Amino acid sequence: MDHSLDLKDLLTRIRQGDHAAYETIFNRYRAAAMSWAQSIVRDPYLADDIVQEAFIRMKDKLHQLKDDHKFAAWFRLMIRRMAINAIRGGDNRRTIAIEEMPEAGPANRGRSDEIREWQEQEASAELVRRSLAKLSKQARDVLDAAANEEATPEQLADRYNMKKSNVYNILSRARLKVNDERFREEIAAYLLERETHGHPSSCLLPAPTYPRPYAFISAMIGEALGTADITNFTYTDLMGISAEAFRVNMPENCDWQGILTFDWSYAAYRTVERLGFSGVCVGRPQQKTMTPDMQVRMLSVVHGSVDRGIPAVIWNMERNEMGFAHGYDDRSQEIRYKGYSGETRVYRYDQLGRQTDERPVFVFGLRRRVSPPSSEDTVLRAIVDHARGKEPPLKGYVFGLDGYRVWLEGARRSTLDLSGHAYQVAILAEARQQAAAFLELLADRSRGADRRTQLLAAADCYKQVSKWFVRLYPRFPFGYGGSPANRWRDIQEGLQAAWDAEEEGIARIEAVIAGS
């Protein structure tokens, strides 16, 4: 894509289904869009959710834009409305949780906006007041003095003639009770809104079955598509189009609990976009604070997906597991969940995203087909972009080929978590097999001799990477035999060989793109 194209040309191409033009607009306006969203929601994770959804919605609604020169103002208004809807208190916000955003109109900032923002603050304060009213008088007095007077536990113990430990217990229980009440009230209001709009009170889909525990969002999306009888994507297609066959996530010291941590929303949105579908998701890694509004948004994703006949994908309902929410009952406020174990579990609505260890939860729901799948070159660019680390950063993680550097440093310092190392090489051995198979598929469909040659050479590189990871997988119980020095030397040699082969593979893919 010629990045010098003017805005009008790019928008015309997007309307014609040109994914490269869409990528250019995304890259050109993403930073500004984040700034617009964050100025309202004051939460970078929520702002990123809004921006991802806004770009998808922008493409669907672009035909409504009459003057392409006003794109920035039109798109900014769309993001502003979505951001306000995301934080809005009272009935209006809950309506938006289950309904599409109203059509964008002229951008008018005035007294009405100020009134709405004041109403949002008042609605939130009223919810807290109602929650406090259900506490005992003593608990209310202690909590009020701690919050408004900034009284210390020692001062509170003297004032109310109790032990300091009792003050701590009262404060802890009161805050917990207020918080629980806020979640319950928000869920009750949301369910009342669903009922008012005539949505079903329950729905139970057949329990999904999948043959193996997947570590890849794309595979779960494929399983979800299969439940809707959309089966024209193979496992290899999904792994390649999503770029997950080429993914490297490297937490510090290869900690096993972080192997599957990356920006799930970003990956899910880009995957369904390249497949030609739309979707909606809530949840980000390293986001440990769950608010009532976020929980309602997660519930709305589950409701919306199940109502369409497609199970919602959930990550971390069970630790480090991707499973499906395939049913709900608003009367009992319960979600039906099934993971790889095959056992259907029941979770209360107010448990969603609020596990005791505060592990972050991610929920994804498919919507509908909106365009043909992305072109091969668009997919290849996405593969290269990941390899070069071009995706949302996370503190403590390195993505793309630079992950090998961190991995090797851990091996040289002998600080690798060997369980995490075993998990990582097992995942990547399979992923790189799929990478090689995907590149061979592209080569088979290629008409140009040079393109075909480069793709087959890249596929051979990824076969070598997979073989090195198979060799690196340790023998039970995570031992390599020989001396500790030999173990670390073998890991270093294997990782370096895999890294070299993958660097060559990416260089071959870059050559294919350059020759297009």
XYZ file of C-alpha atoms in Angstrom:
516
model
C 0.000 0.000 0.000
C 1.310 3.428 -0.970
C 1.315 5.313 2.346
C 1.425 8.636 0.476
C -2.159 8.166 -0.756
C -4.440 10.938 0.369
C -7.332 10.373 2.740
C -10.063 10.389 0.085
C -8.310 7.677 -1.953
C -7.803 5.519 1.132
C -11.455 5.792 2.190
C -12.605 4.951 -1.341
C -10.430 1.832 -1.299
C -11.740 0.785 2.119
C -15.306 1.012 0.812
C -14.224 -1.293 -2.009
C -12.928 -3.860 0.496
C -9.206 -3.029 0.320
C -7.704 -4.347 3.580
C -4.310 -2.741 2.963
C -5.989 0.676 2.846
C -7.796 -0.157 6.076
C -4.481 -1.093 7.711
C -3.036 2.256 6.585
C -5.944 4.201 8.098
C -5.672 2.142 11.280
C -1.972 2.932 11.661
C -2.482 6.591 10.725
C -5.293 7.318 13.194
C -4.774 4.820 16.036
C -2.682 7.136 18.260
C -5.173 9.985 17.844
C -8.105 7.643 18.476
C -6.491 6.431 21.708
C -6.052 10.033 22.823
C -9.711 10.834 22.057
C -10.990 7.798 23.959
C -8.631 8.151 26.918
C -9.549 11.794 27.430
C -13.042 10.583 28.351
C -12.667 7.162 30.007
C -9.328 7.863 31.769
C -8.462 4.148 31.500
C -5.930 3.018 28.860
C -7.274 -0.551 28.764
C -10.887 0.536 28.329
C -9.789 3.174 25.801
C -8.009 0.500 23.759
C -11.147 -1.664 23.795
C -13.166 1.299 22.526
C -10.644 2.108 19.799
C -10.488 -1.481 18.529
C -14.284 -1.647 18.321
C -14.470 1.842 16.786
C -12.213 0.922 13.879
C -14.352 -2.117 13.103
C -17.531 -0.063 13.381
C -15.997 2.706 11.277
C -15.478 0.299 8.395
C -19.099 -0.905 8.626
C -20.513 2.645 8.713
C -18.120 4.379 6.335
C -20.752 4.461 3.600
C -22.673 6.969 5.770
C -19.862 9.542 5.599
C -20.869 12.038 2.912
C -17.757 14.249 2.929
C -14.474 12.317 3.171
C -12.612 15.492 4.162
C -14.570 15.430 7.438
C -13.471 11.881 8.296
C -11.419 12.871 11.362
C -14.286 14.843 12.939
C -16.788 12.109 12.074
C -14.563 9.363 13.516
C -13.744 11.413 16.617
C -17.445 11.873 17.318
C -17.989 8.127 16.932
C -15.235 7.385 19.468
C -16.501 10.073 21.839
C -20.004 8.613 21.831
C -18.695 5.097 22.343
C -16.482 6.289 25.220
C -19.368 8.127 26.904
C -21.586 5.080 26.473
C -18.886 2.924 28.066
C -18.869 4.955 31.282
C -22.428 6.295 31.327
C -24.378 5.764 34.528
C -28.129 5.157 34.754
C -30.481 3.672 32.191
C -28.865 5.124 29.089
C -25.555 3.394 29.611
C -27.148 0.045 30.295
C -29.147 0.309 27.101
C -25.966 0.773 25.104
C -24.481 -2.341 26.698
C -26.930 -4.449 24.703
C -27.735 -2.210 21.743
C -25.736 -0.751 18.868
C -24.391 2.806 19.099
C -26.744 5.460 17.679
C -25.775 6.867 14.306
C -23.245 9.689 14.459
C -24.554 13.188 13.901
C -23.019 16.639 14.004
C -20.412 17.224 16.666
C -21.929 19.609 19.187
C -20.253 20.246 22.469
C -22.395 22.303 24.774
C -24.512 22.496 27.858
C -26.223 19.156 27.157
C -22.845 17.339 27.273
C -22.000 18.952 30.589
C -25.379 17.922 32.006
C -24.874 14.329 30.867
C -21.421 14.161 32.481
C -22.842 15.538 35.717
C -25.635 12.930 35.554
C -23.040 10.176 35.114
C -21.228 11.276 38.271
C -24.475 11.581 40.215
C -25.635 8.110 39.169
C -22.359 6.602 40.368
C -22.527 8.477 43.681
C -26.156 7.398 44.206
C -25.172 3.760 43.727
C -22.536 4.088 46.445
C -25.038 5.803 48.776
C -27.539 2.972 48.371
C -24.817 0.409 49.044
C -23.727 2.195 52.234
C -27.306 2.310 53.478
C -27.315 -1.485 53.802
C -24.418 -1.504 56.276
C -24.845 -1.399 60.032
C -24.706 2.059 61.645
C -21.376 1.274 63.266
C -19.873 0.118 59.968
C -21.191 3.225 58.207
C -19.749 5.503 60.885
C -16.330 3.823 60.825
C -16.178 3.805 57.026
C -17.331 7.420 56.816
C -14.746 8.591 59.350
C -11.973 6.684 57.570
C -12.937 8.058 54.162
C -14.032 11.612 54.869
C -11.998 12.492 57.939
C -8.979 10.381 56.992
C -8.994 9.016 60.541
C -6.321 6.395 61.238
C -7.203 2.917 62.594
C -5.709 3.958 65.940
C -7.950 7.040 66.123
C -10.995 4.997 65.121
C -10.220 2.381 67.786
C -10.077 5.111 70.468
C -13.220 6.855 69.229
C -15.367 3.694 69.128
C -13.711 1.955 72.091
C -12.630 -1.144 70.201
C -9.460 -2.991 69.331
C -7.515 -1.871 66.293
C -7.889 -5.353 64.803
C -11.680 -4.925 65.008
C -11.417 -1.625 63.129
C -9.497 -3.362 60.352
C -12.113 -6.141 60.215
C -15.016 -3.665 60.064
C -13.353 -1.606 57.332
C -12.493 -4.687 55.305
C -15.956 -6.264 55.592
C -17.735 -2.940 54.974
C -15.757 -2.178 51.839
C -16.282 -5.704 50.572
C -20.009 -5.520 51.244
C -20.335 -2.131 49.535
C -18.411 -3.420 46.548
C -20.523 -6.586 46.297
C -23.687 -4.503 46.513
C -22.522 -2.256 43.682
C -21.970 -5.279 41.445
C -25.349 -6.780 42.367
C -27.189 -3.530 41.686
C -25.478 -3.016 38.372
C -26.292 -6.552 37.250
C -29.922 -6.199 38.404
C -30.313 -2.937 36.473
C -28.753 -4.481 33.369
C -31.056 -7.517 33.529
C -34.077 -5.272 33.993
C -33.042 -3.406 30.864
C -32.750 -6.691 28.963
C -36.235 -7.649 30.076
C -37.616 -4.241 29.097
C -36.194 -4.648 25.602
C -37.726 -8.101 25.233
C -34.526 -10.135 25.299
C -34.833 -13.812 26.277
C -34.293 -14.644 29.935
C -32.393 -17.852 29.217
C -30.680 -19.689 26.405
C -28.753 -22.949 26.391
C -26.740 -24.056 23.367
C -25.481 -27.627 22.917
C -22.297 -28.028 24.937
C -19.410 -27.415 22.511
C -16.829 -30.120 22.006
C -13.278 -29.568 20.932
C -10.669 -32.294 20.546
C -7.825 -30.747 22.502
C -6.913 -27.941 24.905
C -6.061 -25.028 22.629
C -3.490 -22.384 23.457
C -4.570 -20.223 20.539
C -7.422 -17.705 20.323
C -7.701 -18.331 16.583
C -8.423 -22.017 17.163
C -11.177 -21.190 19.640
C -12.653 -18.707 17.160
C -12.605 -21.510 14.601
C -14.450 -23.826 16.978
C -17.016 -21.078 17.606
C -17.457 -20.586 13.856
C -17.974 -24.326 13.520
C -20.947 -24.218 15.871
C -22.554 -21.805 13.390
C -21.787 -24.258 10.542
C -19.052 -21.980 9.172
C -16.420 -24.635 8.507
C -14.523 -23.320 5.469
C -11.442 -22.441 7.576
C -9.011 -25.227 8.471
C -6.885 -25.220 11.612
C -3.892 -24.297 9.445
C -5.842 -21.438 7.830
C -6.817 -20.058 11.225
C -3.312 -20.298 12.646
C -1.813 -18.605 9.594
C -4.401 -15.879 8.949
C -4.346 -14.884 12.622
C -0.497 -14.960 12.618
C -0.616 -17.107 15.777
C 1.429 -19.799 14.012
C 4.253 -17.228 14.031
C 3.658 -15.752 17.508
C 6.278 -15.501 20.267
C 5.251 -14.286 23.737
C 8.136 -14.144 26.153
C 7.588 -13.336 29.837
C 10.554 -12.664 32.064
C 12.387 -15.917 32.841
C 9.826 -17.812 30.720
C 7.397 -17.958 33.655
C 4.833 -20.645 32.790
C 1.876 -18.563 33.993
C 2.695 -15.837 31.474
C 3.266 -17.913 28.339
C -0.244 -17.217 27.040
C -0.320 -13.570 28.124
C -0.555 -11.020 25.328
C -3.113 -8.432 24.280
C -6.016 -10.842 23.739
C -8.437 -8.167 22.560
C -5.996 -6.896 19.951
C -5.311 -10.429 18.709
C -9.002 -11.380 18.611
C -10.108 -8.230 16.790
C -7.391 -8.524 14.160
C -8.055 -12.254 13.697
C -11.783 -11.918 13.009
C -11.147 -8.861 10.866
C -8.799 -10.855 8.616
C -11.307 -13.711 8.517
C -13.938 -11.234 7.357
C -16.084 -11.226 10.505
C -16.879 -8.786 13.268
C -16.796 -9.491 16.955
C -16.737 -7.832 20.347
C -14.551 -8.512 23.350
C -13.810 -7.241 26.844
C -10.732 -7.838 28.954
C -7.024 -7.232 28.895
C -4.001 -8.783 30.588
C -2.576 -6.962 33.608
C -5.992 -5.413 34.239
C -6.735 -6.590 37.741
C -9.428 -4.117 38.738
C -12.914 -5.238 37.800
C -15.632 -2.574 37.894
C -19.402 -3.204 37.828
C -19.587 -1.632 34.387
C -16.851 -3.899 33.018
C -18.624 -6.940 34.420
C -21.876 -5.891 32.740
C -19.996 -5.423 29.474
C -18.650 -8.965 29.775
C -22.134 -10.275 30.469
C -23.484 -8.408 27.447
C -20.858 -10.112 25.259
C -21.891 -13.538 26.571
C -25.588 -12.747 26.136
C -25.116 -11.337 22.644
C -23.025 -14.235 21.386
C -25.171 -17.010 22.874
C -28.338 -15.311 21.605
C -26.817 -15.503 18.112
C -26.301 -19.239 18.569
C -22.522 -19.035 19.015
C -20.760 -19.806 22.328
C -18.637 -16.984 23.737
C -14.925 -17.633 24.217
C -13.683 -17.049 27.769
C -10.067 -17.032 28.891
C -9.121 -17.627 32.532
C -12.521 -18.616 33.890
C -10.443 -21.626 34.827
C -6.772 -20.783 35.261
C -4.807 -20.598 31.998
C -7.667 -22.214 30.079
C -9.730 -21.150 27.090
C -13.294 -22.362 27.268
C -16.806 -21.533 26.124
C -19.823 -19.907 27.752
C -22.654 -21.722 25.995
C -25.675 -20.831 28.084
C -27.162 -18.411 30.577
C -30.180 -17.995 32.835
C -31.058 -14.454 33.928
C -33.461 -15.697 36.620
C -30.827 -17.675 38.503
C -28.072 -15.344 37.183
C -25.898 -18.244 36.078
C -23.555 -18.886 33.149
C -22.946 -22.365 31.752
C -19.258 -22.851 31.006
C -17.380 -25.738 29.446
C -13.630 -26.150 29.269
C -11.464 -28.890 27.832
C -12.145 -31.182 30.802
C -15.592 -31.745 29.301
C -17.344 -30.927 32.548
C -19.966 -28.182 32.390
C -19.546 -25.743 35.250
C -21.968 -23.139 36.506
C -20.807 -19.661 37.496
C -22.842 -16.832 38.980
C -22.959 -13.620 36.999
C -21.238 -11.712 39.798
C -18.274 -14.135 39.661
C -17.380 -13.188 36.105
C -13.985 -11.515 36.205
C -13.918 -11.496 40.001
C -11.972 -14.618 40.895
C -10.347 -14.592 44.307
C -6.818 -14.332 42.909
C -7.838 -11.483 40.598
C -6.576 -13.171 37.453
C -7.665 -11.146 34.409
C -10.542 -12.534 32.355
C -11.120 -12.077 28.636
C -14.478 -12.627 26.899
C -14.993 -12.694 23.139
C -18.177 -13.008 21.090
C -18.525 -13.389 17.328
C -21.046 -11.285 15.461
C -21.362 -11.661 11.717
C -19.553 -11.783 8.393
C -18.807 -8.257 7.167
C -16.306 -8.689 4.321
C -14.265 -11.234 2.374
C -11.150 -12.566 4.145
C -8.021 -10.422 3.945
C -5.625 -10.762 1.047
C -2.552 -12.975 1.375
C -0.254 -9.955 1.412
C -2.232 -8.372 4.250
C -1.792 -11.575 6.265
C 1.917 -11.732 5.455
C 2.349 -8.119 6.600
C 0.637 -8.980 9.878
C 3.042 -11.903 10.350
C 6.045 -9.646 9.764
C 4.620 -6.910 12.008
C 4.351 -9.354 14.906
C 7.834 -10.717 14.279
C 9.155 -7.149 14.456
C 7.322 -6.497 17.727
C 4.653 -4.175 16.304
C 1.778 -4.796 18.703
C 0.543 -3.312 21.992
C 3.299 -3.634 24.624
C 2.869 -5.232 28.037
C 5.140 -4.576 30.985
C 7.422 -7.541 31.617
C 6.874 -9.144 28.190
C 8.637 -9.144 24.862
C 6.843 -10.124 21.655
C 8.114 -11.267 18.283
C 11.611 -12.384 17.390
C 13.121 -10.233 20.124
C 11.616 -12.766 22.524
C 14.426 -15.143 21.607
C 16.917 -12.642 22.998
C 15.165 -12.639 26.391
C 14.819 -16.407 26.279
C 18.524 -16.874 25.569
C 19.513 -14.437 28.304
C 17.529 -16.526 30.796
C 19.286 -19.679 29.604
C 22.702 -18.037 29.871
C 21.931 -16.882 33.423
C 20.386 -20.295 34.259
C 17.275 -18.473 35.503
C 14.674 -19.995 33.169
C 11.542 -21.430 34.700
C 11.999 -24.908 33.219
C 8.283 -25.694 33.468
C 7.566 -22.538 31.486
C 10.345 -23.408 29.059
C 8.814 -26.863 28.478
C 5.372 -25.314 27.971
C 6.741 -22.724 25.565
C 8.675 -25.135 23.342
C 5.687 -27.510 23.190
C 3.397 -24.689 22.046
C 5.898 -23.303 19.555
C 6.793 -26.696 18.081
C 3.144 -27.135 17.081
C 2.726 -23.513 16.021
C 5.753 -23.614 13.724
C 4.483 -26.830 12.119
C 1.343 -24.918 11.256
C 3.415 -21.947 10.059
C 5.260 -24.193 7.599
C 2.011 -25.799 6.429
C 0.369 -22.382 5.935
C 3.277 -21.044 3.882
C 3.165 -24.179 1.726
C -0.552 -23.565 1.109
C 0.225 -20.036 -0.047
C 3.010 -21.364 -2.263
C 0.655 -23.889 -3.878
C -1.763 -21.069 -4.729
C 0.959 -18.736 -5.981
C 1.156 -17.907 -9.689
C 4.601 -16.303 -9.704
C 7.639 -18.590 -9.726
C 9.766 -16.290 -7.534
C 6.955 -15.836 -4.994
C 6.421 -19.577 -4.834
C 10.163 -20.187 -4.366
C 10.413 -17.665 -1.522
C 7.324 -19.039 0.244
C 8.615 -22.621 0.040
C 12.001 -21.486 1.356
C 10.258 -19.714 4.247
C 8.241 -22.880 4.928
C 11.467 -24.888 5.108
C 12.828 -22.403 7.658
C 9.786 -22.923 9.877
C 10.077 -26.692 9.561
C 13.588 -26.324 10.939
C 12.316 -24.119 13.771
C 9.724 -26.743 14.681
C 12.338 -29.506 14.661
C 14.574 -27.520 16.984
C 11.710 -27.007 19.410
C 10.916 -30.728 19.361
C 14.541 -31.408 20.256
C 14.403 -28.793 23.002
C 11.409 -30.377 24.717
C 12.814 -31.877 27.939
C 12.398 -35.433 29.060
C 10.212 -36.116 32.092
C 10.332 -34.578 34.631
C 11.791 -31.592 32.782
C 15.293 -32.996 32.803
C 17.875 -32.961 30.043
C 20.283 -35.525 31.383
C 23.969 -34.932 31.894
C 25.375 -32.113 33.943
C 23.558 -28.811 34.596
C 26.166 -27.100 32.411
C 25.313 -29.390 29.486
C 21.600 -28.763 30.007
C 21.942 -24.999 29.723
C 24.377 -25.311 26.814
C 21.917 -27.526 24.893
C 19.093 -25.044 25.492
C 21.231 -22.130 24.303
C 22.363 -23.928 21.153
C 18.822 -25.018 20.293
C 17.326 -21.569 20.870
C 20.011 -19.873 18.801
C 19.441 -22.303 15.920
C 15.654 -21.770 16.082
C 16.131 -18.003 16.200
C 18.454 -18.021 13.178
C 16.050 -20.168 11.167
C 13.073 -17.981 12.061
C 14.955 -14.771 11.191
C 15.632 -16.232 7.759
C 11.998 -17.288 7.414
C 10.766 -13.766 8.157
C 13.328 -12.291 5.735
C 11.917 -14.588 3.032
C 8.359 -13.414 3.809
C 9.521 -9.793 3.649
C 11.000 -10.520 0.219
C 7.631 -11.894 -0.923
C 5.896 -8.693 0.223
C 8.506 -6.497 -1.442
C 8.003 -8.368 -4.720
C 4.209 -7.969 -4.714
